[in-house]
Coordinates of C-alpha atoms in Angstrom, one line a residue:
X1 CA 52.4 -10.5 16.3
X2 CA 49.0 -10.1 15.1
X3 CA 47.6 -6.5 15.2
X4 CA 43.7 -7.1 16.6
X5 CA 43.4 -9.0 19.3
X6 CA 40.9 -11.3 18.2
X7 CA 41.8 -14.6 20.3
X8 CA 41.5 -11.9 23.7
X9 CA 38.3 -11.1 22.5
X10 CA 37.1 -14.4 21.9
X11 CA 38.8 -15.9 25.7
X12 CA 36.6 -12.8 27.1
X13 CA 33.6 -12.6 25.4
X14 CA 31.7 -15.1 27.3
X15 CA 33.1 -14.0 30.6
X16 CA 32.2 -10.2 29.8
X17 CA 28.7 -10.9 28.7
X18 CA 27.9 -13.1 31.5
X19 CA 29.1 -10.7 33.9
X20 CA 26.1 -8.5 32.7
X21 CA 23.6 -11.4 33.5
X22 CA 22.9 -10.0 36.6
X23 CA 21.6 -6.6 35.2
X24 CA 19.2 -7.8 33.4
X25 CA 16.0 -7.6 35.8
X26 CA 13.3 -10.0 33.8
X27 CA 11.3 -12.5 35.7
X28 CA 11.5 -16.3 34.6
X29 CA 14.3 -18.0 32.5
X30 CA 13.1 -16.9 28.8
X31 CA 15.2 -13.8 28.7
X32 CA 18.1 -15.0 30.8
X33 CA 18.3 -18.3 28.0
X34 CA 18.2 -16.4 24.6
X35 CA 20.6 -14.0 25.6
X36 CA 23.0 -16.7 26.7
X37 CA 22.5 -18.7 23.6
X38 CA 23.1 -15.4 20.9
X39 CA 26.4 -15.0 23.2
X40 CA 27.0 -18.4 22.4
X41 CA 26.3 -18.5 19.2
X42 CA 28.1 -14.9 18.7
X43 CA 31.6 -16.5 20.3
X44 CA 31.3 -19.3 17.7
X45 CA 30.9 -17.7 14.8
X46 CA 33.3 -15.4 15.7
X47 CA 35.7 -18.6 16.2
X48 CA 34.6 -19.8 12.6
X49 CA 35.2 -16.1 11.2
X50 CA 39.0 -15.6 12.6
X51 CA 40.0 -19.3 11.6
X52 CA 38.4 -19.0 8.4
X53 CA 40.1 -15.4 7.4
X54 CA 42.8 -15.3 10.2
X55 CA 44.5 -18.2 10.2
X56 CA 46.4 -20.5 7.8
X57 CA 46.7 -23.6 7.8
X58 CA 49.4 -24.0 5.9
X59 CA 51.8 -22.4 8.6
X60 CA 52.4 -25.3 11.2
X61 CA 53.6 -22.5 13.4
X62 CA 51.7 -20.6 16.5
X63 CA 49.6 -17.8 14.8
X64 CA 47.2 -15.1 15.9
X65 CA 50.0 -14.4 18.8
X66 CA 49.2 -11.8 20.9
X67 CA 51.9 -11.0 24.0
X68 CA 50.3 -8.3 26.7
X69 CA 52.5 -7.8 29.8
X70 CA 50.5 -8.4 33.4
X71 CA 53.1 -9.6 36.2
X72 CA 56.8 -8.7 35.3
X73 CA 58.1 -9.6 37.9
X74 CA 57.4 -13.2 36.7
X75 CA 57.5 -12.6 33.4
X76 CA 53.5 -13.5 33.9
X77 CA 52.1 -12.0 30.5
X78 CA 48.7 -12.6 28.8
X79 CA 50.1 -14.7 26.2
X80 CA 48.0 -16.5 23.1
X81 CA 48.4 -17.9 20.2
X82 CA 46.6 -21.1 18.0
X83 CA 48.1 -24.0 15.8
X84 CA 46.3 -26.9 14.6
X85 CA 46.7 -28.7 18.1
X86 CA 44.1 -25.7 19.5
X87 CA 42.5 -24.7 17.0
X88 CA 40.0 -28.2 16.5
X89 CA 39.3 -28.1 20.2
X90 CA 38.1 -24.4 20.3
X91 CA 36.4 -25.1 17.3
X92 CA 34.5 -28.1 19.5
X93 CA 34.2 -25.7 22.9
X94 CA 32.3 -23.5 20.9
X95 CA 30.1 -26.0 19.0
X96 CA 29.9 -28.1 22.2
X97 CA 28.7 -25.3 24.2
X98 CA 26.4 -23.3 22.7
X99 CA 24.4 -26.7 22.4
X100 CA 24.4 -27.5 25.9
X101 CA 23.3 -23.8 26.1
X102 CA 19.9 -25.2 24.0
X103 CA 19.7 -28.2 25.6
X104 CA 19.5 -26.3 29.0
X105 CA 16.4 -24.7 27.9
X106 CA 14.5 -26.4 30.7
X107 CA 16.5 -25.1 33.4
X108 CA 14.4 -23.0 35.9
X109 CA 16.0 -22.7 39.3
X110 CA 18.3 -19.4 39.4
X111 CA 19.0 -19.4 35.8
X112 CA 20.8 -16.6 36.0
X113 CA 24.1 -18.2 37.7
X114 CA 23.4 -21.2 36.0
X115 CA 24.1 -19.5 32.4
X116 CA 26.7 -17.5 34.1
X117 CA 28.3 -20.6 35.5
X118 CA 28.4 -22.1 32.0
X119 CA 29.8 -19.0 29.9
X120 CA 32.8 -18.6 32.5
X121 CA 33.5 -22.0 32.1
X122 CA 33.5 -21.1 28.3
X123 CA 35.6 -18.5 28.6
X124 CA 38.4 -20.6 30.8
X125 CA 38.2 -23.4 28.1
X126 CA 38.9 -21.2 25.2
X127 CA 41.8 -19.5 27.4
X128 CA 42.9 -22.9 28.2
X129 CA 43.4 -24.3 24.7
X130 CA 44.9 -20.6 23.4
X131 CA 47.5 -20.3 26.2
X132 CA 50.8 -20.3 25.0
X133 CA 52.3 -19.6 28.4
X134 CA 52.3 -21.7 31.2
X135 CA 51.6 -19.7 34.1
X136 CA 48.4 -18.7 32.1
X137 CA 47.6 -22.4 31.5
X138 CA 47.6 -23.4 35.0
X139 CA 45.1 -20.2 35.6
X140 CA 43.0 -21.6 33.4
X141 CA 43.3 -24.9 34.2
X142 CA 42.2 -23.4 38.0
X143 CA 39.2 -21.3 36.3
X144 CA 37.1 -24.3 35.2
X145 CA 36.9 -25.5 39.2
X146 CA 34.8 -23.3 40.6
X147 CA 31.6 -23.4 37.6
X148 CA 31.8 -27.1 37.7
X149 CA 31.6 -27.4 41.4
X150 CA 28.7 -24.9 41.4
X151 CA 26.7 -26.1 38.7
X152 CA 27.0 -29.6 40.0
X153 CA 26.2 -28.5 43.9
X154 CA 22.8 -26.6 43.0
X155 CA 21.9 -28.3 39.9
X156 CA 22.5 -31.4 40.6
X157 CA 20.9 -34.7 41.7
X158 CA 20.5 -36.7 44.7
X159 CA 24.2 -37.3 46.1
X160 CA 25.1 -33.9 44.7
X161 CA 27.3 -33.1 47.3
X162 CA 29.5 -36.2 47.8
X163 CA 29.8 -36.0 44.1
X164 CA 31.1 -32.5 43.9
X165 CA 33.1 -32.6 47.2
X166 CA 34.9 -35.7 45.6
X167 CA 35.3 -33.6 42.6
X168 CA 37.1 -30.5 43.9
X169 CA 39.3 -32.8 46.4
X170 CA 40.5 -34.7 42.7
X171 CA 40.5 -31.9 40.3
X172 CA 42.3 -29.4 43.2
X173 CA 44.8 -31.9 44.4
X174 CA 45.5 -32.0 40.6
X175 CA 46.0 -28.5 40.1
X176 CA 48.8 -28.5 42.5
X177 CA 50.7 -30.6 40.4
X178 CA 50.3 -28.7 37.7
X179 CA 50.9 -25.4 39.1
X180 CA 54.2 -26.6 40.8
X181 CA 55.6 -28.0 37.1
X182 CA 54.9 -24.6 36.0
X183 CA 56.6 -22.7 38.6
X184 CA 59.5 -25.3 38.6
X185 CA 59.6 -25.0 34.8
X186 CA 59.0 -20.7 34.5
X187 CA 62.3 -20.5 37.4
X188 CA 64.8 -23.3 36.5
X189 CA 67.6 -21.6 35.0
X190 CA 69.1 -18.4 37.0
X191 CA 68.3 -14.9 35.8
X192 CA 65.3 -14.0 34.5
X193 CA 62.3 -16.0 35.0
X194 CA 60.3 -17.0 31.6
X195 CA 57.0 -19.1 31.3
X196 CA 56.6 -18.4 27.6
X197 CA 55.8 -21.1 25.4
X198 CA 58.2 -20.5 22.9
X199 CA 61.3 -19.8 24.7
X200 CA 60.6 -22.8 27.4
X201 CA 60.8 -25.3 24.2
X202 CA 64.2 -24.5 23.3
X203 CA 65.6 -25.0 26.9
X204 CA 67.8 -27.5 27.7
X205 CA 67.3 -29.9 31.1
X206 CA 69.1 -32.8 32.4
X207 CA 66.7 -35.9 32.1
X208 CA 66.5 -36.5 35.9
X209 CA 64.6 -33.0 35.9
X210 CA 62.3 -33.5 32.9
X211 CA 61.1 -36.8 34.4
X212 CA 60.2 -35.0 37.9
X213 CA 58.2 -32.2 35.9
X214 CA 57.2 -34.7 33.7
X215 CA 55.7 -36.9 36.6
X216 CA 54.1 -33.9 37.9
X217 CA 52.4 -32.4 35.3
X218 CA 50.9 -35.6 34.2
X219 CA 49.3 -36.2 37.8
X220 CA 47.4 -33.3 37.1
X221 CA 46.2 -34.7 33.2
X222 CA 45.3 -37.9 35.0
X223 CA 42.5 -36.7 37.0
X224 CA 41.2 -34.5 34.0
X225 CA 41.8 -37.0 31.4
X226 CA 41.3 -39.5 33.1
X227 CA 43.6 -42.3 34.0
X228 CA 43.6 -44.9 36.5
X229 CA 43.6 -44.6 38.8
X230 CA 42.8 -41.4 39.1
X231 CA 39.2 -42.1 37.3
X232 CA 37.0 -42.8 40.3
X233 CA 35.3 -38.8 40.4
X234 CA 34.1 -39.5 37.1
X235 CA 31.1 -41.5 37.8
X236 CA 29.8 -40.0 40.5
X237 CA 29.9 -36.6 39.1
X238 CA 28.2 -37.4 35.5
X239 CA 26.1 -39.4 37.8
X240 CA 25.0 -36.3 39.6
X241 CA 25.1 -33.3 37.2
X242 CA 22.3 -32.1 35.3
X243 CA 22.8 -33.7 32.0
X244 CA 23.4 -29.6 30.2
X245 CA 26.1 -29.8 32.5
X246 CA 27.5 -33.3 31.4
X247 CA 27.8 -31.7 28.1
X248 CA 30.7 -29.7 27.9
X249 CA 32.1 -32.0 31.2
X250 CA 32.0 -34.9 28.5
X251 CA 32.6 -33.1 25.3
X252 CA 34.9 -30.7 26.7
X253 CA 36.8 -30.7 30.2
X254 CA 38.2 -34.5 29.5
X255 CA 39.9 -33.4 26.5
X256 CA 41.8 -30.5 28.7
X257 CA 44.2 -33.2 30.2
X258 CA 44.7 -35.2 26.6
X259 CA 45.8 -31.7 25.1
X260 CA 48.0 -30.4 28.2
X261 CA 49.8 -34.1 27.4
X262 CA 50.5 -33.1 23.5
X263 CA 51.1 -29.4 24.2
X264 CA 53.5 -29.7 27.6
X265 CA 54.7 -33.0 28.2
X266 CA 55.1 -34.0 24.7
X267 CA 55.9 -30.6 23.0
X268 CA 58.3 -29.3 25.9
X269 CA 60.0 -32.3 27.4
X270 CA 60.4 -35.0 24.8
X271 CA 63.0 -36.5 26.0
X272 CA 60.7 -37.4 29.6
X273 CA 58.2 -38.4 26.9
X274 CA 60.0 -40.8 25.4
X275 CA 60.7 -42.7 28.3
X276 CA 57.0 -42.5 29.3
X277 CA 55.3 -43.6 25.8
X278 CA 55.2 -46.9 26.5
X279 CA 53.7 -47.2 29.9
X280 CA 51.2 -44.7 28.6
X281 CA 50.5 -47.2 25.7
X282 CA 50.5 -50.2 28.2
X283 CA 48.2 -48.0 30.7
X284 CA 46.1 -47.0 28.1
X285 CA 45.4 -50.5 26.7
X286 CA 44.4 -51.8 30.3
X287 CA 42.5 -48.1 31.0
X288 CA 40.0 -49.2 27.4
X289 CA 40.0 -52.5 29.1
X290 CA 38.9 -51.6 32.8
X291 CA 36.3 -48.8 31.7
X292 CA 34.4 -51.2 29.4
X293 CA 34.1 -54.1 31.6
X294 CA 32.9 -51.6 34.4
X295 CA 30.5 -49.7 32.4
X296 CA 29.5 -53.3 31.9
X297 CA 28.8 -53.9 35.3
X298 CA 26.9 -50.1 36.2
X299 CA 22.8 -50.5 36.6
X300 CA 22.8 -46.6 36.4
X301 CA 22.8 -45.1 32.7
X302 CA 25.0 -42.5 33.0
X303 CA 27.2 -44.1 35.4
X304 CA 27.7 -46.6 32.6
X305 CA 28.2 -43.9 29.6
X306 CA 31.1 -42.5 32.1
X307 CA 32.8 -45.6 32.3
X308 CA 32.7 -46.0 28.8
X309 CA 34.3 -42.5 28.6
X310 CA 37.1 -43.8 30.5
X311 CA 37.2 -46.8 28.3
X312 CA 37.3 -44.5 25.0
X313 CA 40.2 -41.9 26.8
X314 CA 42.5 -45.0 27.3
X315 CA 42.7 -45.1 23.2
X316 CA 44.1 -41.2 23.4
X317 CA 46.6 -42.3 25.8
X318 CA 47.8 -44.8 23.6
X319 CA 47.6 -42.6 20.3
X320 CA 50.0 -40.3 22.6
X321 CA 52.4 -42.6 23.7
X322 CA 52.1 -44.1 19.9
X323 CA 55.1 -41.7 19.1
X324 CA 54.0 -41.9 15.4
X325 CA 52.4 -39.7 12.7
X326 CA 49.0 -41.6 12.3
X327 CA 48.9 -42.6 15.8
X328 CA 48.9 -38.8 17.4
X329 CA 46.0 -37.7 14.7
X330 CA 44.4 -41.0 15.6
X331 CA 44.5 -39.9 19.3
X332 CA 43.3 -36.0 18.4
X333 CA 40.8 -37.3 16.3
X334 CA 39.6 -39.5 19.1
X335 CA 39.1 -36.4 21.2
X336 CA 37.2 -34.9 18.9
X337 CA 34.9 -38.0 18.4
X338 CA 34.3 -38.3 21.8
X339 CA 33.7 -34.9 22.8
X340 CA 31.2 -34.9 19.8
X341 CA 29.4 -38.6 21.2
X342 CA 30.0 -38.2 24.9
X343 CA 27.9 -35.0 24.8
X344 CA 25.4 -36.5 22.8
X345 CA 24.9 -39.7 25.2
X346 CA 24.4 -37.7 28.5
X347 CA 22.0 -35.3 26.6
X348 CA 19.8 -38.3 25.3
X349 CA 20.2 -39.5 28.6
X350 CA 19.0 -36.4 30.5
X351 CA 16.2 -36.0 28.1
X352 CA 15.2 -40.0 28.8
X353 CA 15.1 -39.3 32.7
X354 CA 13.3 -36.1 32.6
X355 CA 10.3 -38.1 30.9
X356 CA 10.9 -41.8 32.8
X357 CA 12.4 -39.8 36.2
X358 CA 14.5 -42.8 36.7
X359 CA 18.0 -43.9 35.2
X360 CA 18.0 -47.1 36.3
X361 CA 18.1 -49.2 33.7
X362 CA 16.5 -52.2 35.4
X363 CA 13.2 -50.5 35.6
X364 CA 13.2 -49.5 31.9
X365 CA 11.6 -51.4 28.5
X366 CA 9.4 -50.8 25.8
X367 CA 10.7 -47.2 25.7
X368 CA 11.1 -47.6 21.9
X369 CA 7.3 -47.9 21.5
X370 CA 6.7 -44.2 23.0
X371 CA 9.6 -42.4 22.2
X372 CA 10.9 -43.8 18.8
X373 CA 12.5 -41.0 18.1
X374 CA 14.7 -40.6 21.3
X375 CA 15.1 -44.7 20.6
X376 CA 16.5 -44.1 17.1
X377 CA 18.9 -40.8 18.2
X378 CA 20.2 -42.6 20.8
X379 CA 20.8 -46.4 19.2
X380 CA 22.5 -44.3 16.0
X381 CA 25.3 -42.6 19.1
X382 CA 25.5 -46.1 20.8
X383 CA 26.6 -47.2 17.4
X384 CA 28.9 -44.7 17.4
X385 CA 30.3 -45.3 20.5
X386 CA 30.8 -48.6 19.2
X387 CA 33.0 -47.6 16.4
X388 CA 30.8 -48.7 13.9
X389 CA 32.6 -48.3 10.4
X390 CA 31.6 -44.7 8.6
X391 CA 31.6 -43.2 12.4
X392 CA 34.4 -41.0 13.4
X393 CA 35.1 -43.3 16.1
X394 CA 36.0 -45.9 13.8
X395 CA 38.8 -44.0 11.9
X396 CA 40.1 -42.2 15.3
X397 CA 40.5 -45.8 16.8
X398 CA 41.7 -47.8 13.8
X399 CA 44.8 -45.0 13.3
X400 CA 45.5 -45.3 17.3
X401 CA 45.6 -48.9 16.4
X402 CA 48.3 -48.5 12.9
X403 CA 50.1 -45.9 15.2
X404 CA 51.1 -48.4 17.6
X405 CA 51.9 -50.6 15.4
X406 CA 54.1 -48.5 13.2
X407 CA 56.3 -48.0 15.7
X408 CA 59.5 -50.2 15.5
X409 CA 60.9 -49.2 18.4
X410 CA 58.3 -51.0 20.3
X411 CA 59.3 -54.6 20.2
X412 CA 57.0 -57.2 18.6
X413 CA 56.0 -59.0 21.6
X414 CA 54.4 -55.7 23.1
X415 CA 53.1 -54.3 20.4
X416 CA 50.6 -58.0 20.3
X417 CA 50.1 -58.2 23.7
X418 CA 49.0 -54.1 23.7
X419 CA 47.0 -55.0 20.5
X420 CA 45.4 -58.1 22.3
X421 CA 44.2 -56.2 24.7
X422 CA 42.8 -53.3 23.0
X423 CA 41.2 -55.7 21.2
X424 CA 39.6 -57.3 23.8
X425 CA 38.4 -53.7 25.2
X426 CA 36.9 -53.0 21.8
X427 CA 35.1 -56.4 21.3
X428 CA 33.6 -55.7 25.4
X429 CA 32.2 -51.9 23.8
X430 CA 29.5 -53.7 21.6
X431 CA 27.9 -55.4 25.0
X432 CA 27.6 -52.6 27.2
X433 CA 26.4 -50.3 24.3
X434 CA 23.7 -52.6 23.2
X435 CA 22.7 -53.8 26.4
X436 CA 21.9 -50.1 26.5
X437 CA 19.7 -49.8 23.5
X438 CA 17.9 -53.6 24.8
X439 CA 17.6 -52.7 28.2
X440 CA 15.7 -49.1 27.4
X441 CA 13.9 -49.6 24.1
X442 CA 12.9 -53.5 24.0
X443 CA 12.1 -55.8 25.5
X444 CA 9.1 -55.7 28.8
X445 CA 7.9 -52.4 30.1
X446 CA 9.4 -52.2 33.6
X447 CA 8.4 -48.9 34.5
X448 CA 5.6 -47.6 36.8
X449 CA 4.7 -44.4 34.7
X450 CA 1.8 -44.9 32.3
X451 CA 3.3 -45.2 28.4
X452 CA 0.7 -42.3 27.9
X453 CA 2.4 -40.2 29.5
X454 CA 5.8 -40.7 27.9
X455 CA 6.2 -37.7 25.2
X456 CA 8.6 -38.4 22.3
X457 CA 12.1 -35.9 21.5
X458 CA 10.6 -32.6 20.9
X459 CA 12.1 -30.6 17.9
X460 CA 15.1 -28.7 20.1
X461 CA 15.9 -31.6 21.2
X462 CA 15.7 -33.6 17.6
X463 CA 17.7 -30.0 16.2
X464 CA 20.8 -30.7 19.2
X465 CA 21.2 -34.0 18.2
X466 CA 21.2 -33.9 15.0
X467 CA 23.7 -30.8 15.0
X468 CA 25.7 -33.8 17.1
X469 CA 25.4 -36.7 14.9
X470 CA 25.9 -35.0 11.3
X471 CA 30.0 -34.4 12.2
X472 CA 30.4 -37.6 13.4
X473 CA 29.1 -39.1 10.2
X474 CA 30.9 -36.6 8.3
X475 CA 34.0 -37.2 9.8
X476 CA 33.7 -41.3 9.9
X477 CA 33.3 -41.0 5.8
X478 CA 35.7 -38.3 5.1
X479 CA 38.3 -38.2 7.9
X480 CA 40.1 -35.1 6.3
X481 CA 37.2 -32.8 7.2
X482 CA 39.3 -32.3 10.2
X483 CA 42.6 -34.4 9.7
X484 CA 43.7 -31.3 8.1
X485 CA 43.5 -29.2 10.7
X486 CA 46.1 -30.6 13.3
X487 CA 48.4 -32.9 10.6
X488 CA 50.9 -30.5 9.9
X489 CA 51.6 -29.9 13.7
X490 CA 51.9 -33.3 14.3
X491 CA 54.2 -34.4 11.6
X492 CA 56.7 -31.3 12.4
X493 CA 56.2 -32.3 16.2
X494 CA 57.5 -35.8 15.5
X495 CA 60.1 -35.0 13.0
X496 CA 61.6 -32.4 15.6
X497 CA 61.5 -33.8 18.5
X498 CA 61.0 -38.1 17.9
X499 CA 62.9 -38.6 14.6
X500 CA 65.8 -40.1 16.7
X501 CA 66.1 -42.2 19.7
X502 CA 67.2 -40.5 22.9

């Protein structure tokens, strides 16, 4: 049991200090946005300071715990704790976040709930990914609805509510699936009720149950993650949100389902898992499929870099249901990778409307010509969405690939035809990503506004993506910058729980 408290502190922090938004009486945004951005950039150096002295990563087992009683009755505690699974998606919510905090800088209207809105949502993710009980996941899991659906609603675009109605009728719908696993799961055996982490992994159930909770729980990753065809609030809402919004949406809130997958379904009910990992492979390979030929098919930017999200989440599904060593880091280092590009596409894409005011992409051209810095940052992440070699989409991708092939137990036949079609998926990226780059930065000028007018990346906006690009260069040439972090929890996961057949 650690002594301080730090991961409460750091779950919190954000919430606390935005709760004190409201009292500070300044006119205009100025204030309002450094005082959110030092909270940000206080939470995430105070993530970088306990995992740097706190934790070790040598010890594949859950650190930092900290165990405070709240609802006895349920045996409802404030439970957290961090392995390598957690600890490389905090480590992206913070760097994720306090970015989209910069790039929000031209936010005007009501910035005070706005920066609010965002630092709650902060807060939930960093309680999601430290829960270690399950009752406390859900909670958080329930905490990031209201933010989103409020950020998106006043801050967002034209269809703003049919996107964010469509978004709380998916993501609450969810939630009740997830919040009936847990309760099912924290009251199965008689006598005393437990949702702890620890002591739900070394309980027994019959297989019938482990397949209904099983079933349940990953209804609710399906619309976060997400899978088909659960997908379709996707598109509409990156369509709609402000693109500081799309952020952490992209970077961050995608990656909640892909984790609850590992740390639940996986970690807690292997046997259910076992059973599933091969229609999440198959579903997977037709998910990378379906989301590249539609992005292929969108006329709206961003409605075609969230289709390409859905392409690129299929490859974690199949690194999951991979059952194999290099095949789960492939699929964690895929979540990283995308939560590092995603974000980085929707803010070059925000940052592109606000000087064009269109995302159409059949009324752009020539952009290269007055913006060739915004044409050069956002060709270099199209190449990385691409899974160009030296990217850190290339390595996550190419070990999702090895996993599934490593595993025997998959016959040959459908580990090809999976492999087939993954391939085709990954040959379809390269046309909808440089149809991108054509469409925007060459070819005829399409648009109305005079070129004069069209002002190049500015140097905040040159600083957030490049604070963006250099870890996913890093990580594409020297994939144990982060392997590290999460490869001792995988291989014990595997060796405990998938060393057999069931």
């Amino acid at each position: 049991m650690n002594h301080f408290p730090w991961l409460t502190v750091i779950v919190l922090l954000p919430l606390s200090a935005g709760l004190l938004i409201p009292f500070l009486r300044v006119k205009g945004n100025r204030i309002i946005r450094w005082y959110a951005l030092g909270v940000c950039l206080l939470e995430f150096l105070l993530i970088i300071y306990i995992f740097c002295y706190q934790y070790r990563f040598s010890n594949n087992s859950i650190q930092l715990r900290e165990d405070y009683s709240w609802i006895d009755f349920m045996d409802f505690h404030w439970r957290l704790g961090v392995d390598g699974f957690s600890l490389g998606l905090i480590l992206l919510t913070g760097f994720v976040t306090t970015l989209a905090v910069l790039a929000a800088w031209p936010v005007t209207r009501n910035p005070q709930l706005f920066h609010f809105l965002i630092l709650a949502m902060y807060s939930g993710q960093i309680g999601l990914f430290a829960s270690q009980d399950i009752l406390l996941f859900s909670l958080m899991w329930e905490l990031e609805l209201l933010p989103i659906y409020l950020l998106l609603i006043v801050w967002g675009g034209k269809h703003r509510l049919y996107a964010a109605t469509k978004f709380v009728l998916y993501t609450a719908g969810g939630s009740i699936f997830i919040l009936t696993g847990a309760l099912l799961m924290a009251f199965h055996e008689s006598g005393v009720p437990t949702s702890d982490f620890q002591l739900l992994l070394n309980r027994n159930y019959s297989s019938e149950f482990e397949i209904i909770i099983y079933s349940s729980f990953l209804i609710a990753y399906a619309v976060k993650l997400p899978i088909l065809p659960f997908h379709t609030w996707l598109p509409d809402t990156h369509g709609e949100a402000h693109y500081s919004t799309c952020m952490p949406l992209a970077g961050i809130l995608l990656k909640m389902g892909g984790y609850g997958l590992i740390r639940i379904n996986m970690e807690l009910l292997p046997h259910a898992h076992y059973l599933f990992a091969p229609w999440l492979v198959g579903l997977g390979a037709v998910q990378i499929v379906y989301g590249a030929f539609s992005s292929i098919s969108q006329r709206n930017l961003k409605r075609r870099i969230a289709y390409s999200s859905i392409s690129h989440m299929g490859f974690v599904l199949g690194g999951i249901g991979s059952l194999t060593n290099i095949g789960l880091n492939g699929a964690i280092s895929q979540m990283i990778s995308h939560g590092l590009i995603g974000a980085s596409l929707f803010f070059l894409s925000g940052i592109s409307y606000d000087r064009t005011r269109t995302l159409s992409l059949d009324r752009m051209g020539g952009l290269a010509t007055p913006m060739p810095k915004i044409s050069v940052l956002f060709t270099g992440f199209l190449m990385a969405s691409m899974a160009l070699p030296g990217m850190s989409g290339f390595i996550a991708e190419l070990m999702i690939l090895l996993g599934i092939v490593d595993n025997l137990n998959y016959s040959i036949a459908f580990r090809m035809i999976v492999i087939t079609i993954q391939a085709i998926g990954i040959i379809s990226t390269p046309i909808y990503s440089l149809s991108i780059s054509r469409q925007m930065f060459h070819g005829y000028k399409s648009l109305k506004v005079s070129i004069s007018y069209l002002m190049d990346a500015g140097p905040r906006e040159i600083f957030v993506s490049t604070c963006l690009f250099l870890p996913v260069i890093g990580i594409g040439i020297y994939p144990n910058f982060v392997l590290f972090i999460w490869n001792n929890e995988t291989a014990h996961l595997l060796s405990q729980n998938f060393s057999r057949n069931f």
